[in-house]
mmCIF file of C-alpha atoms in Angstrom:
data_model
loop_
_atom_site.group_PDB
_atom_site.id
_atom_site.type_symbol
_atom_site.label_atom_id
_atom_site.label_comp_id
_atom_site.label_asym_id
_atom_site.label_seq_id
_atom_site.Cartn_x
_atom_site.Cartn_y
_atom_site.Cartn_z
ATOM 1 C CA GLN A 1 9.041 -2.585 116.556
ATOM 2 C CA LEU A 2 11.602 -1.700 113.892
ATOM 3 C CA GLN A 3 14.883 -1.348 115.641
ATOM 4 C CA LEU A 4 18.632 -1.569 115.260
ATOM 5 C CA VAL A 5 20.690 -2.167 118.367
ATOM 6 C CA GLU A 6 24.447 -1.683 118.534
ATOM 7 C CA SER A 7 26.656 -3.429 121.034
ATOM 8 C CA GLY A 8 30.319 -4.129 121.626
ATOM 9 C CA GLY A 9 31.616 -0.664 122.376
ATOM 10 C CA GLY A 10 33.841 0.117 125.299
ATOM 11 C CA LEU A 11 37.233 1.351 126.406
ATOM 12 C CA VAL A 12 40.288 0.026 124.615
ATOM 13 C CA GLN A 13 43.955 0.972 124.466
ATOM 14 C CA PRO A 14 45.513 2.339 121.294
ATOM 15 C CA GLY A 15 46.379 -0.530 119.003
ATOM 16 C CA GLY A 16 43.643 -2.678 120.455
ATOM 17 C CA SER A 17 40.563 -4.146 118.849
ATOM 18 C CA LEU A 18 36.818 -4.137 119.272
ATOM 19 C CA ARG A 19 34.019 -5.813 117.389
ATOM 20 C CA LEU A 20 30.782 -3.921 117.130
ATOM 21 C CA SER A 21 27.520 -5.678 116.400
ATOM 22 C CA CYS A 22 24.363 -4.284 114.862
ATOM 23 C CA ALA A 23 21.307 -6.458 115.360
ATOM 24 C CA ALA A 24 17.943 -5.847 113.729
ATOM 25 C CA SER A 25 14.583 -6.566 115.287
ATOM 26 C CA GLY A 26 11.159 -6.156 113.750
ATOM 27 C CA PHE A 27 12.503 -6.381 110.213
ATOM 28 C CA THR A 28 14.953 -8.402 108.211
ATOM 29 C CA MET A 29 18.289 -7.046 107.083
ATOM 30 C CA ASP A 30 18.274 -9.180 103.967
ATOM 31 C CA TYR A 31 17.263 -6.346 101.652
ATOM 32 C CA TYR A 32 19.107 -3.489 103.317
ATOM 33 C CA ALA A 33 22.553 -2.095 103.061
ATOM 34 C CA ILE A 34 23.963 -1.407 106.511
ATOM 35 C CA GLY A 35 26.223 1.512 107.240
ATOM 36 C CA TRP A 36 28.294 2.451 110.240
ATOM 37 C CA PHE A 37 28.644 6.091 111.228
ATOM 38 C CA ARG A 38 30.448 7.772 114.062
ATOM 39 C CA GLN A 39 30.337 11.118 115.777
ATOM 40 C CA ALA A 40 32.922 12.526 118.130
ATOM 41 C CA PRO A 41 32.406 15.568 120.357
ATOM 42 C CA GLY A 42 32.827 18.752 118.353
ATOM 43 C CA LYS A 43 32.858 16.912 115.041
ATOM 44 C CA GLU A 44 30.259 16.167 112.426
ATOM 45 C CA ARG A 45 28.886 12.698 111.952
ATOM 46 C CA GLU A 46 30.906 10.794 109.400
ATOM 47 C CA GLY A 47 30.398 7.628 107.461
ATOM 48 C CA VAL A 48 32.772 4.856 108.473
ATOM 49 C CA SER A 49 31.785 1.833 106.447
ATOM 50 C CA CYS A 50 28.917 0.265 104.576
ATOM 51 C CA ILE A 51 28.045 -3.176 103.284
ATOM 52 C CA SER A 52 25.570 -4.021 100.548
ATOM 53 C CA TYR A 53 22.549 -6.170 101.264
ATOM 54 C CA SER A 54 24.261 -9.219 99.810
ATOM 55 C CA GLY A 55 27.611 -8.501 101.404
ATOM 56 C CA GLY A 56 29.238 -8.375 97.993
ATOM 57 C CA SER A 57 30.260 -4.742 98.207
ATOM 58 C CA ARG A 58 32.070 -3.119 101.107
ATOM 59 C CA ASN A 59 33.061 0.520 101.464
ATOM 60 C CA TYR A 60 35.352 2.193 103.971
ATOM 61 C CA ALA A 61 36.319 5.704 104.840
ATOM 62 C CA ASP A 62 39.953 6.432 104.081
ATOM 63 C CA SER A 63 40.615 6.987 107.764
ATOM 64 C CA VAL A 64 39.719 3.394 108.653
ATOM 65 C CA LYS A 65 40.643 1.511 105.495
ATOM 66 C CA GLY A 66 42.908 -1.396 106.253
ATOM 67 C CA ARG A 67 42.002 -1.362 109.940
ATOM 68 C CA PHE A 68 38.240 -1.918 109.999
ATOM 69 C CA THR A 69 36.316 -4.766 108.413
ATOM 70 C CA ILE A 70 32.568 -4.855 107.914
ATOM 71 C CA SER A 71 30.686 -8.108 107.519
ATOM 72 C CA ARG A 72 27.171 -9.420 107.777
ATOM 73 C CA ASP A 73 25.330 -12.568 108.678
ATOM 74 C CA ASN A 74 21.837 -12.282 107.289
ATOM 75 C CA ALA A 75 20.801 -15.538 108.919
ATOM 76 C CA LYS A 76 21.497 -13.888 112.273
ATOM 77 C CA ASN A 77 20.130 -10.525 111.150
ATOM 78 C CA THR A 78 23.375 -8.970 112.309
ATOM 79 C CA VAL A 79 26.129 -6.801 110.855
ATOM 80 C CA TYR A 80 29.554 -6.552 112.415
ATOM 81 C CA LEU A 81 32.318 -3.994 112.392
ATOM 82 C CA GLN A 82 35.676 -5.425 113.356
ATOM 83 C CA MET A 83 37.952 -2.592 114.424
ATOM 84 C CA ASN A 84 41.662 -3.291 114.686
ATOM 85 C CA SER A 85 44.672 -1.077 115.333
ATOM 86 C CA LEU A 86 42.460 1.449 117.038
ATOM 87 C CA LYS A 87 43.657 5.014 117.431
ATOM 88 C CA PRO A 88 42.572 7.742 119.855
ATOM 89 C CA GLU A 89 40.990 9.586 116.946
ATOM 90 C CA ASP A 90 38.617 6.644 116.518
ATOM 91 C CA THR A 91 36.937 7.658 119.766
ATOM 92 C CA ALA A 92 33.289 8.397 119.026
ATOM 93 C CA VAL A 93 29.757 7.169 119.363
ATOM 94 C CA TYR A 94 29.223 4.588 116.653
ATOM 95 C CA TYR A 95 25.848 4.132 114.996
ATOM 96 C CA CYS A 96 24.568 1.581 112.557
ATOM 97 C CA ALA A 97 21.860 2.386 110.051
ATOM 98 C CA ALA A 98 19.905 0.644 107.304
ATOM 99 C CA ALA A 99 19.302 1.933 103.796
ATOM 100 C CA TYR A 100 18.432 0.540 100.400
ATOM 101 C CA TYR A 101 21.908 1.367 99.133
ATOM 102 C CA CYS A 102 25.151 2.415 100.718
ATOM 103 C CA SER A 103 25.570 6.146 101.121
ATOM 104 C CA THR A 104 27.631 8.551 103.185
ATOM 105 C CA ARG A 105 24.547 10.720 103.660
ATOM 106 C CA GLY A 106 22.769 9.899 106.885
ATOM 107 C CA TYR A 107 19.382 11.137 105.740
ATOM 108 C CA GLU A 108 19.237 8.365 103.154
ATOM 109 C CA TYR A 109 19.049 5.732 105.894
ATOM 110 C CA ASP A 110 15.690 4.468 107.105
ATOM 111 C CA TYR A 111 16.575 2.981 110.482
ATOM 112 C CA TRP A 112 19.132 3.963 113.087
ATOM 113 C CA GLY A 113 20.444 2.429 116.240
ATOM 114 C CA GLN A 114 20.959 4.292 119.483
ATOM 115 C CA GLY A 115 24.731 4.236 119.263
ATOM 116 C CA THR A 116 27.508 2.631 121.241
ATOM 117 C CA GLN A 117 30.457 4.473 122.747
ATOM 118 C CA VAL A 118 33.967 3.582 121.647
ATOM 119 C CA THR A 119 36.795 5.153 123.606
ATOM 120 C CA VAL A 120 40.419 4.619 122.618
ATOM 121 C CA SER A 121 42.745 5.869 125.307
ATOM 122 C CA SER A 122 45.815 4.960 127.295
#
């Protein structure tokens, strides 16, 4: 009953854009920070971005800063990750997760989505 569902992944050419969505069901996002993580084959899971419960604070990994934008619409119970200027190294499964505060440590998050595949390739 408590669930996060990612959508919006797919195949895109280098330099292209995708917008990922993270929708909550069974609970409200109003009081949760929402983070995006990604994991590529052979690599550890890494934090990509996080937004505070109010949307007033946004954090980005250095590798995506200036290219990705996180936002939230609490009325829609949804968080978005706009990904521009995508690179092949952005290829990964992307997960959203909810925590009380933003953190790069996955174990501090209470809820996780199932992930959505993003593939950046020519």
